[in-house]
Structure formats: structure tokens, C-alpha cells
Short mmCIF file of N, CA and C in Angstrom, two decimals:
data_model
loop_
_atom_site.label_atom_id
_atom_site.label_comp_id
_atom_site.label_asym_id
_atom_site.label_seq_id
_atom_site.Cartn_x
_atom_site.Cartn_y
_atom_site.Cartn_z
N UNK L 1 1.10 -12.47 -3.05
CA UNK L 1 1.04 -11.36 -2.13
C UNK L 1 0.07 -11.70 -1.01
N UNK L 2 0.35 -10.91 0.17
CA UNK L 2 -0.18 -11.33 1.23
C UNK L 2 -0.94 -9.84 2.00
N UNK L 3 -2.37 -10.00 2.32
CA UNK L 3 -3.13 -8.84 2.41
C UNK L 3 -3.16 -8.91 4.63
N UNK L 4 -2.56 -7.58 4.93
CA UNK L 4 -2.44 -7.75 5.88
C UNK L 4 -3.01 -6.71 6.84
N UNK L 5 -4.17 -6.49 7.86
CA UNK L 5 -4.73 -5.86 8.69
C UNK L 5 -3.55 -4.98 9.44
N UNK L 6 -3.51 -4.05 9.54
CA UNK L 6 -2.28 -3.52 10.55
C UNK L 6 -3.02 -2.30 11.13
N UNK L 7 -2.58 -1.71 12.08
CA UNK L 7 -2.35 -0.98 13.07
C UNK L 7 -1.87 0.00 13.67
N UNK L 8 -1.56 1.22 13.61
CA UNK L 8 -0.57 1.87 14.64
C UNK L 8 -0.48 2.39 15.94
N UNK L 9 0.28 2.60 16.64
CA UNK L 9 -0.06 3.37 17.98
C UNK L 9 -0.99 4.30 18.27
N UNK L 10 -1.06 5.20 17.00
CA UNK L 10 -2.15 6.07 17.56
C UNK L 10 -3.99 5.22 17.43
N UNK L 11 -4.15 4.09 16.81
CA UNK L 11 -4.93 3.75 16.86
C UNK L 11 -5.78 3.34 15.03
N UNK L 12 -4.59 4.10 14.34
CA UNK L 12 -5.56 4.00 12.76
C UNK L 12 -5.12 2.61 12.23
N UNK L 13 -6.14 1.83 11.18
CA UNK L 13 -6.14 0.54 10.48
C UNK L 13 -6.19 0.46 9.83
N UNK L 14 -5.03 0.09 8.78
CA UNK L 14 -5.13 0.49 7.61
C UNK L 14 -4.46 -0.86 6.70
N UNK L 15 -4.16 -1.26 5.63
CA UNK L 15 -4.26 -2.56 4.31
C UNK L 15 -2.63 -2.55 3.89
N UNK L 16 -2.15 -3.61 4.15
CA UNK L 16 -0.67 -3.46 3.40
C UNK L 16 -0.37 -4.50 3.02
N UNK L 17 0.20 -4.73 1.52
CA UNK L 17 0.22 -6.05 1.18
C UNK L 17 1.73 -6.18 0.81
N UNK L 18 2.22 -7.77 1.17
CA UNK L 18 3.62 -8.07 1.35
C UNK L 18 3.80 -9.41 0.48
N UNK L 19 4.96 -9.40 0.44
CA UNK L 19 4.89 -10.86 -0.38
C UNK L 19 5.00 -12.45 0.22
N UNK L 20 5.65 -12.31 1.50
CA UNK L 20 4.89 -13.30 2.46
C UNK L 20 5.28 -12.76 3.87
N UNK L 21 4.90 -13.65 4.44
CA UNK L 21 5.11 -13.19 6.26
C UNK L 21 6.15 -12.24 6.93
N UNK L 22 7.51 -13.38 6.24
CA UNK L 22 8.71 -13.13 6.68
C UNK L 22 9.33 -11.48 5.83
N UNK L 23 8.64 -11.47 4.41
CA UNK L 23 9.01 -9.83 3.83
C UNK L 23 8.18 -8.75 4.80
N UNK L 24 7.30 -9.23 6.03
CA UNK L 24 5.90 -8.24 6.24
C UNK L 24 7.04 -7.72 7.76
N UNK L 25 7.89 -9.29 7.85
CA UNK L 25 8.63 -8.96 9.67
C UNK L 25 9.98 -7.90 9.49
N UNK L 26 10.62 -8.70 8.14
CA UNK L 26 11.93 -8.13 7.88
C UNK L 26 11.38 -6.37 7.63
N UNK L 27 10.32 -5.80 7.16
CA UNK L 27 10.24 -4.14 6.49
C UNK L 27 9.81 -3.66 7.87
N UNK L 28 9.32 -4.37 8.53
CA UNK L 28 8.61 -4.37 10.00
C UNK L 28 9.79 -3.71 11.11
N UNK L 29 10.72 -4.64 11.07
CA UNK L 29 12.10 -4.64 11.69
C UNK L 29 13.00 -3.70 11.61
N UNK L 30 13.17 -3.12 9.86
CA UNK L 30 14.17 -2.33 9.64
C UNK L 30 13.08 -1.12 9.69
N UNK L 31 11.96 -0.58 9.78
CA UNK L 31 11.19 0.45 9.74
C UNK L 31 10.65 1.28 8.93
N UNK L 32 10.25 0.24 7.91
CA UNK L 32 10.09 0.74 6.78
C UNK L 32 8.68 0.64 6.50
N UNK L 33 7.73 0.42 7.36
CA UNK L 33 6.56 0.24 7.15
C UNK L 33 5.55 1.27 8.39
N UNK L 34 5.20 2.28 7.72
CA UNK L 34 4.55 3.38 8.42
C UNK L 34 3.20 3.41 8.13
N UNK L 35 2.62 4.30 9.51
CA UNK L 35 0.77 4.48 9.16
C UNK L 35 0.92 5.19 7.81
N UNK L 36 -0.10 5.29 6.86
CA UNK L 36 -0.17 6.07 5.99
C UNK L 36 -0.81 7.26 6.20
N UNK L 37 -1.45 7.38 7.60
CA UNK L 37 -1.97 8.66 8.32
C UNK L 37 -1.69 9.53 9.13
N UNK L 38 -0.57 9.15 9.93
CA UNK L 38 0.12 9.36 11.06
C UNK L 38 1.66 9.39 10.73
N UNK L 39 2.25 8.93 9.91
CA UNK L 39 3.38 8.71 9.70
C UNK L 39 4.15 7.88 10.70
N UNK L 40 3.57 7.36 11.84
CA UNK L 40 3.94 5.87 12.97
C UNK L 40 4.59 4.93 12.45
N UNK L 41 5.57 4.55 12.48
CA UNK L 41 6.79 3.63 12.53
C UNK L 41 6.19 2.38 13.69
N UNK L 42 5.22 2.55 14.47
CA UNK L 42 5.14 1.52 15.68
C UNK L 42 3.82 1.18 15.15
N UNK L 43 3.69 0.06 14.21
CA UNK L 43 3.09 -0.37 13.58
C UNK L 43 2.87 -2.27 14.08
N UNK L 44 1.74 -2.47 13.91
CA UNK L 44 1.68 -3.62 14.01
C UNK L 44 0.43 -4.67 13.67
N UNK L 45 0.40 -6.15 13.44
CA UNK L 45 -0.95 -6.44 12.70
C UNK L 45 -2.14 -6.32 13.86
N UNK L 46 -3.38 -6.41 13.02
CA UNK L 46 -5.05 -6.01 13.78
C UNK L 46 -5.48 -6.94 13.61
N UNK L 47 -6.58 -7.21 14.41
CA UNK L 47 -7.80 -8.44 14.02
C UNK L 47 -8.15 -8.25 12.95
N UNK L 48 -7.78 -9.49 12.28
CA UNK L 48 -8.65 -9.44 10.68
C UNK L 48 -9.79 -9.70 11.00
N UNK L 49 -10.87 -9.22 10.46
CA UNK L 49 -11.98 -10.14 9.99
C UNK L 49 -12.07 -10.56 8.65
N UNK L 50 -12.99 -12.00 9.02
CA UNK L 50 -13.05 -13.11 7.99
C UNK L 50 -13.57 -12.57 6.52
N UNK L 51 -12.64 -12.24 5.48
CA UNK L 51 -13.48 -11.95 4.06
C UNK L 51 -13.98 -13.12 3.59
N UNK L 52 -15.84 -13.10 3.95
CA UNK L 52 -16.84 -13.82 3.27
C UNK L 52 -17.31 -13.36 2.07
N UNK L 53 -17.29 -14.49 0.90
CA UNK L 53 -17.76 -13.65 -0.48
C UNK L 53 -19.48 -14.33 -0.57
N UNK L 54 -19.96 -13.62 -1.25
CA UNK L 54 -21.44 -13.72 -1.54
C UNK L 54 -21.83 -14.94 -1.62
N UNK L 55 -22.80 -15.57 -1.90
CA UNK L 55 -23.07 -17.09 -2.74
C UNK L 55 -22.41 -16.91 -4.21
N UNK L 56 -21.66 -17.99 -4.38
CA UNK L 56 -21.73 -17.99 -5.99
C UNK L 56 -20.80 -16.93 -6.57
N UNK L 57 -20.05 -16.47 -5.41
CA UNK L 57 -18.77 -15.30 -6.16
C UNK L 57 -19.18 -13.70 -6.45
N UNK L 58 -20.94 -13.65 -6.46
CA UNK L 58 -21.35 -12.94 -6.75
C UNK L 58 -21.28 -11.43 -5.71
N UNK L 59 -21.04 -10.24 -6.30
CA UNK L 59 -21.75 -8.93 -5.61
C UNK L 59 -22.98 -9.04 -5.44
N UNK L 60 -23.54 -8.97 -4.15
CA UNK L 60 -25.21 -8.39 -4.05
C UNK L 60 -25.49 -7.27 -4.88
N UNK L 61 -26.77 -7.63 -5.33
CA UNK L 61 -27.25 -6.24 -6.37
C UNK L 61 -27.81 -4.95 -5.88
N UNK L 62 -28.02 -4.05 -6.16
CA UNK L 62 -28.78 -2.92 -5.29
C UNK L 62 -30.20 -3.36 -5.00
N UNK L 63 -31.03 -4.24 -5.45
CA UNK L 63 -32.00 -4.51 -4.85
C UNK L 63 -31.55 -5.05 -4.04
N UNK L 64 -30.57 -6.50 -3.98
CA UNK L 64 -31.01 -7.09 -2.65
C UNK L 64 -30.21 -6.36 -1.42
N UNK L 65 -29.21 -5.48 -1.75
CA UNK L 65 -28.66 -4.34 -0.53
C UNK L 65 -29.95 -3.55 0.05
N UNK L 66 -31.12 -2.93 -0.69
CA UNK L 66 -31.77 -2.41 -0.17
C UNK L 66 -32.79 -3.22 0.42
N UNK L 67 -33.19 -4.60 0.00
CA UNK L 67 -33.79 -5.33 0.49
C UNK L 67 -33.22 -5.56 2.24
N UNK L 68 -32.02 -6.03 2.18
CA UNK L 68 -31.14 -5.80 3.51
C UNK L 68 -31.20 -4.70 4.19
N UNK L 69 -31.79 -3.66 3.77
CA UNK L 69 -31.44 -2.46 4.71
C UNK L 69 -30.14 -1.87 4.37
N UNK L 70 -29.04 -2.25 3.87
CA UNK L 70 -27.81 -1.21 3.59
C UNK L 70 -28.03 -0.88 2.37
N UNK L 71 -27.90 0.68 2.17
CA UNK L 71 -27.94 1.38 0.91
C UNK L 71 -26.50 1.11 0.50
N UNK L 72 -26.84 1.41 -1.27
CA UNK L 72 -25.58 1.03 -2.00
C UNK L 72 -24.61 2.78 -1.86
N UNK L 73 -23.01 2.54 -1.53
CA UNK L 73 -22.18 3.83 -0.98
C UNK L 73 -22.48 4.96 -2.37
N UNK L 74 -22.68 6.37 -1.82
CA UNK L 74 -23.50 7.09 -2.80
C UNK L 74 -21.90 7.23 -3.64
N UNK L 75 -21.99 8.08 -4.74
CA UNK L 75 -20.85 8.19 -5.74
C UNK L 75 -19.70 9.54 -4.73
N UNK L 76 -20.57 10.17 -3.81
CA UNK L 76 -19.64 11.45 -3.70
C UNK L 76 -18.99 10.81 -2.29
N UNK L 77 -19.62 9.92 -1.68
CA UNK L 77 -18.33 9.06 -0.77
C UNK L 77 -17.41 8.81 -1.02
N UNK L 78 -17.98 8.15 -2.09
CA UNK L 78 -16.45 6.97 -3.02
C UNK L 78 -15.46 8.45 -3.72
N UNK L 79 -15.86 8.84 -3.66
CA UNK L 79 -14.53 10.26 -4.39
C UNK L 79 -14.37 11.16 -3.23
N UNK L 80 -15.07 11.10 -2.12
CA UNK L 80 -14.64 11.44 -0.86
C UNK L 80 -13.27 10.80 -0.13
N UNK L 81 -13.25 9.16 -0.58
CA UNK L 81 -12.95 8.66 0.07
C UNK L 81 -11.03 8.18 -0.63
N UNK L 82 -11.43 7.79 -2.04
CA UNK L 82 -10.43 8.13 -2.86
C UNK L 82 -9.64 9.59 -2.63
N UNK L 83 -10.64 10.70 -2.38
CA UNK L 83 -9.74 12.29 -2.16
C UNK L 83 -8.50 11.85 -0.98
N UNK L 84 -9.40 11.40 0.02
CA UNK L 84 -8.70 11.60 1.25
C UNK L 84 -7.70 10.12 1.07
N UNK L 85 -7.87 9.55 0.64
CA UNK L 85 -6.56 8.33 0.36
C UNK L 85 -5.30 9.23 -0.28
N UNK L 86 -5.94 9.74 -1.53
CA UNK L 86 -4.86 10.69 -2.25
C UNK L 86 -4.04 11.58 -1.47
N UNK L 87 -4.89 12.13 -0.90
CA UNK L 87 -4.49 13.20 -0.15
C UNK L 87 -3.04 12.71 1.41
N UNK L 88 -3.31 11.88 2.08
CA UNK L 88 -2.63 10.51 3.05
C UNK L 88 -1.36 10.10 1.92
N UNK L 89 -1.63 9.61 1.16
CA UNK L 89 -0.32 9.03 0.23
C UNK L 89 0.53 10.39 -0.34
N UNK L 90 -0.19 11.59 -0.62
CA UNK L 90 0.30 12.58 -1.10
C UNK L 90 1.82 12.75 0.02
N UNK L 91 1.05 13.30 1.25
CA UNK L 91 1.71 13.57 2.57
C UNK L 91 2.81 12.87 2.88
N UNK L 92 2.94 10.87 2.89
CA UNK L 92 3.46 10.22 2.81
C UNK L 92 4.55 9.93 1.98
N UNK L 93 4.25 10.47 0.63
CA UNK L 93 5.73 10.81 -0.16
C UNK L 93 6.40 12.06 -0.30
N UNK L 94 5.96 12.90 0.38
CA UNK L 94 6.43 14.54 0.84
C UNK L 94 7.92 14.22 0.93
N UNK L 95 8.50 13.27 1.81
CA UNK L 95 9.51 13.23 1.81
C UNK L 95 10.97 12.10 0.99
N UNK L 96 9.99 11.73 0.07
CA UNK L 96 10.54 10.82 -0.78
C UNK L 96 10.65 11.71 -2.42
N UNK L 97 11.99 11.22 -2.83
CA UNK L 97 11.97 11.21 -4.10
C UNK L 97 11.41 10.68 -5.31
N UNK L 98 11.63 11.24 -5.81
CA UNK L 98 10.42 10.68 -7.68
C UNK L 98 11.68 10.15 -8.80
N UNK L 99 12.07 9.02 -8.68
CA UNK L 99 12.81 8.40 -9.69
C UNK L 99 12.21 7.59 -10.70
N UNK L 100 10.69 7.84 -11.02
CA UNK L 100 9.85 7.76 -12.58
C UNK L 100 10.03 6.22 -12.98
N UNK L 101 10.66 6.11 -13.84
CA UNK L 101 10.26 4.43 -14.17
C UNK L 101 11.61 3.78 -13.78
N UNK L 102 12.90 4.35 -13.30
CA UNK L 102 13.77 3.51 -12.72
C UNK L 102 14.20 3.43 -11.23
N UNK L 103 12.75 2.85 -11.05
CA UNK L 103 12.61 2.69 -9.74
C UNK L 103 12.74 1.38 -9.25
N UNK L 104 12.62 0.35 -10.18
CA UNK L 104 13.43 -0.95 -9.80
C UNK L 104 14.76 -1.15 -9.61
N UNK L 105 15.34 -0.33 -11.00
CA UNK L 105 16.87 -0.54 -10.93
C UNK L 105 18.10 0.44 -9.33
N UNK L 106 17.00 0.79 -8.91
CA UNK L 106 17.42 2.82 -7.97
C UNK L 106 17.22 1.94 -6.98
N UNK L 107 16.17 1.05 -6.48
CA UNK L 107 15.72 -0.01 -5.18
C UNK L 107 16.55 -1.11 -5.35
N UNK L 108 17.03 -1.44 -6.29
CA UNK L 108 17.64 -2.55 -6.14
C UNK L 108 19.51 -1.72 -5.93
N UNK L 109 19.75 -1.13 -6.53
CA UNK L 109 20.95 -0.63 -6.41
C UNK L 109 21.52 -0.39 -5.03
N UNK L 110 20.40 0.32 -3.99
CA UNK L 110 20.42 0.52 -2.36
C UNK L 110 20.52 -0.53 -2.26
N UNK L 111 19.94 -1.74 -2.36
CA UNK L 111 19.34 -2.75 -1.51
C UNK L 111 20.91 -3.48 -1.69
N UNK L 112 21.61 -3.77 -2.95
CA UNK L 112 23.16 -3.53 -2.94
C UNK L 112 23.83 -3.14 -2.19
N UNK L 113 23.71 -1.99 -1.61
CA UNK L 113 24.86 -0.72 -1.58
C UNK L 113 25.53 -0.14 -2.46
N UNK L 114 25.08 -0.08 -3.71
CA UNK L 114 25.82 0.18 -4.70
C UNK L 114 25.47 2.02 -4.81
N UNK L 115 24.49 2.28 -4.27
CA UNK L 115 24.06 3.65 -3.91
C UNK L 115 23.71 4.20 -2.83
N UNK L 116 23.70 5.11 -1.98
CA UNK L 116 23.20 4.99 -0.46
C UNK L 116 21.58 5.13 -0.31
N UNK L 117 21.65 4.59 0.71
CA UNK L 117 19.89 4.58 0.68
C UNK L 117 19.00 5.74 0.86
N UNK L 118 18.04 5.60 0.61
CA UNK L 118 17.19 7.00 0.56
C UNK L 118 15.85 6.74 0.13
N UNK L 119 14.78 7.00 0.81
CA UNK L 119 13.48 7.01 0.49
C UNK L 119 13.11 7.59 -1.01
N UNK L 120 12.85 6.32 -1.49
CA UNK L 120 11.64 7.00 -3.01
C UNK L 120 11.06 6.25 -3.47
N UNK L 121 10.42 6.70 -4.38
CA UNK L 121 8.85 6.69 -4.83
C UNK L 121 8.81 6.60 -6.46
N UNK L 122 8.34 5.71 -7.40
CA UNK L 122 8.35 5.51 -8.70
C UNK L 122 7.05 4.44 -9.50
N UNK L 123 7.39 4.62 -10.82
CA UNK L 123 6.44 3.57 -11.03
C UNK L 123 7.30 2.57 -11.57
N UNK L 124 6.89 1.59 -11.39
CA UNK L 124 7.52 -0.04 -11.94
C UNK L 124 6.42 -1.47 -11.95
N UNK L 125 6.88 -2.05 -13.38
CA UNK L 125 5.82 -2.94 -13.88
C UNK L 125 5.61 -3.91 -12.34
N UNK L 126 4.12 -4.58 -12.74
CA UNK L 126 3.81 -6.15 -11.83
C UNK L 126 5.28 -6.70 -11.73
N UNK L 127 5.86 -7.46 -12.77
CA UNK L 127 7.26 -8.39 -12.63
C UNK L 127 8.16 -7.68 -12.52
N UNK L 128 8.60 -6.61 -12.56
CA UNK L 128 9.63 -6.10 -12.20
C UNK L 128 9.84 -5.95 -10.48
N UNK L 129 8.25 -5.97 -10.28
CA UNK L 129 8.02 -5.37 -8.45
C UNK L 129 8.08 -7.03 -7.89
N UNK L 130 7.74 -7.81 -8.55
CA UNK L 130 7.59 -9.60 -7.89
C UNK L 130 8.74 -9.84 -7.88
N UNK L 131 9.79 -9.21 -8.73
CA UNK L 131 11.10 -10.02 -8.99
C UNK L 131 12.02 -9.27 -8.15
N UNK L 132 11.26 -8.09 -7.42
CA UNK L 132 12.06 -6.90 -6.42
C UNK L 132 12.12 -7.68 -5.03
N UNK L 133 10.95 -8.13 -4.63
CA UNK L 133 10.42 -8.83 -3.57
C UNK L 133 11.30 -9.65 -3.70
N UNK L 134 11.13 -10.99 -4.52
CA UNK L 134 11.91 -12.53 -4.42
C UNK L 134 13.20 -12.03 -3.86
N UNK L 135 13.68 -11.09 -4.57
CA UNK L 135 15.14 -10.66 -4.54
C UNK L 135 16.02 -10.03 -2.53
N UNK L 136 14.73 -9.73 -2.06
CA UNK L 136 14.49 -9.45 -0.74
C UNK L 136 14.40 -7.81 -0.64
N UNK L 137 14.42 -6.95 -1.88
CA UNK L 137 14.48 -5.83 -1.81
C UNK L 137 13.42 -5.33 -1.37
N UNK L 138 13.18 -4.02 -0.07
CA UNK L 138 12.49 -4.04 0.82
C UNK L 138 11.46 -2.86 0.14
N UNK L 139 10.19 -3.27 -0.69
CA UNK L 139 9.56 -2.31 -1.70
C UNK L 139 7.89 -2.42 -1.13
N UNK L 140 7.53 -1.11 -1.10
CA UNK L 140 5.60 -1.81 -0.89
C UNK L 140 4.82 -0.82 -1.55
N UNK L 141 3.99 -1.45 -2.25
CA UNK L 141 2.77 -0.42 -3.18
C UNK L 141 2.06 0.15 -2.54
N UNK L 142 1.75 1.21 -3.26
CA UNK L 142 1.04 2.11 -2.81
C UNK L 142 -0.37 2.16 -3.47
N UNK L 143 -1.33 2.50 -2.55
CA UNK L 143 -2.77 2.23 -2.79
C UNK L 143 -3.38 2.73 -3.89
N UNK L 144 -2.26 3.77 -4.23
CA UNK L 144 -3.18 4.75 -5.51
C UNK L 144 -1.89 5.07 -6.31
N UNK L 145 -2.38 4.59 -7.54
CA UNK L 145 -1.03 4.93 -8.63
C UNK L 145 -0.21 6.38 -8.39
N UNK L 146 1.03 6.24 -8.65
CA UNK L 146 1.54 7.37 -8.61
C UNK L 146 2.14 8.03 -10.14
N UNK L 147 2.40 9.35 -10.35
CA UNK L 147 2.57 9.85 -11.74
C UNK L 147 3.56 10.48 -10.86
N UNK L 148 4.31 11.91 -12.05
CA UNK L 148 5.23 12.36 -11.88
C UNK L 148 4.71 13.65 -11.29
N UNK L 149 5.68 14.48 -10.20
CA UNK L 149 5.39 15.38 -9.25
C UNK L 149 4.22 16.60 -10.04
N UNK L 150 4.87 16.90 -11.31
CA UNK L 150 4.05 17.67 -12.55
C UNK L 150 2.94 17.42 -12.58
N UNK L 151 2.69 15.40 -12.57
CA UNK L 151 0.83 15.81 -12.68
C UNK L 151 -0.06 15.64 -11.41
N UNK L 152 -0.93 15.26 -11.64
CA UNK L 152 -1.97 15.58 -10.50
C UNK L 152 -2.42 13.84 -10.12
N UNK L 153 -2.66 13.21 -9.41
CA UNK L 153 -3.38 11.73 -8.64
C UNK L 153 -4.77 12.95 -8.88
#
């Protein structure tokens, strides 16, 4: 998988991962790849910046963050921040269906024509989703697990 900086018209930047270049142009092309904030279709990649990892693979510890001057992110950010992801992906499948765990066989069936196409939304294993991709079927994860409409993210 391939971790990719993107963009939309109105200006938001947001993480989408593809399985290589050419799966990132083809979902790109047919319009299947929207802000997750905006709902923008005119999407496109951003300046990455360079992910540098620590010495040694390591996380800095809270001493040496505070030694640095950056405090470590308090706990009610991080569930601030998770809310409002939830909340963006919620919005984003508003208009998609919930086909639960046969959501490989339902994506691959469109991607056929063996059914007509139609936006939805499911859960399906790691290899079932790698073997969706190889296959060219046009599929992308979503940042925060999804359950069935009944329960709650």
C-alpha cells in the first residue's frame, strides 16, 4: 500500500492509501476518491513532507518532548480528534449502503457488471481487500473501522 498526501479544492489535506500509483490515478479518474470533509471530487496530491523516524526507530519519551519544548497531545485532543474523524466518515457514508461482511463479494460483483453499481460501505478481511485491489476493483479504507448502522463508531 501506498500512503498518499492529497488535497481538495476547497483547500483540506487529508491521508489516502492505495495500492500503487496507477490504482491512486485509475479511482482518481473514474471519481471515486473524495475529500472526506467536503465531499470534493476535485481532488488531488499535496506536498508531502519527509516522514523522519527518531534515532533508533524509537518514539521520543515525554521527557525528552518536554525537554524540546513540545508537550505530549493531552488525552481529550486525541478523542477530540478521533470524534471529529468519526463524525467526517459518518457524513461520508450517509449516502452509501451497509452490505456487512459481503462486501468483497458485492465490490467485486459491480466491478463485473454482474450487479449495477452503487456506493457502499462494509467490513472485509486484510486479504480479501489485497486480493480486491490486485484484481483492479476500485475499493479504499476507511480511517476508522466501520460496524453495522445499529451500532455506534
Amino acid at each position: 500500500m501506498i500512503v498518499f498526501d492529497l488535497k481538495c479544492g476547497q483547500g483540506h489535506v487529508f491521508e489516502a492509501w492505495f495500492g500503487s500509483s496507477a490504482a491512486w490515478e485509475g479511482q482518481r479518474a473514474a471519481g471515486l476518491v473524495a475529500c472526506p470533509m467536503c465531499g470534493s471530487a476535485e481532488v488531488e496530491k499535496a506536498v508531502m513532507a519527509p516522514n523522519v523516524g527518531a534515532k533508533g526507530n524509537q518514539a521520543p519519551t515525554v521527557a525528552a518532548l518536554a525537554a524540546s519544548g513540545e508537550a505530549p497531545v493531552p488525552p481529550e485532543a486525541i478523542k477530540a480528534a478521533i470524534a471529529a474523524l468519526a463524525a467526517a466518515q459518518a457524513r461520508a457514508l450517509e449516502g452509501s449502503q451497509w452490505v456487512g461482511t459481503g462486501f468483497a463479494e458485492k465490490a467485486r460483483a459491480m466491478h463485473l457488471g454482474e450487479a449495477p453499481a452503487a456506493p457502499i460501505h462494509g467490513q472485509t478481511s486484510a486479504a480479501e481487500a489485497k486480493a480486491l485491489i490486485e484484481e483492479g476493483v476500485p475499493v479504499a479504507p476507511l480511517p476508522l473501522p466501520v460496524v453495522p448502522p445499529e451500532a455506534c463508531n
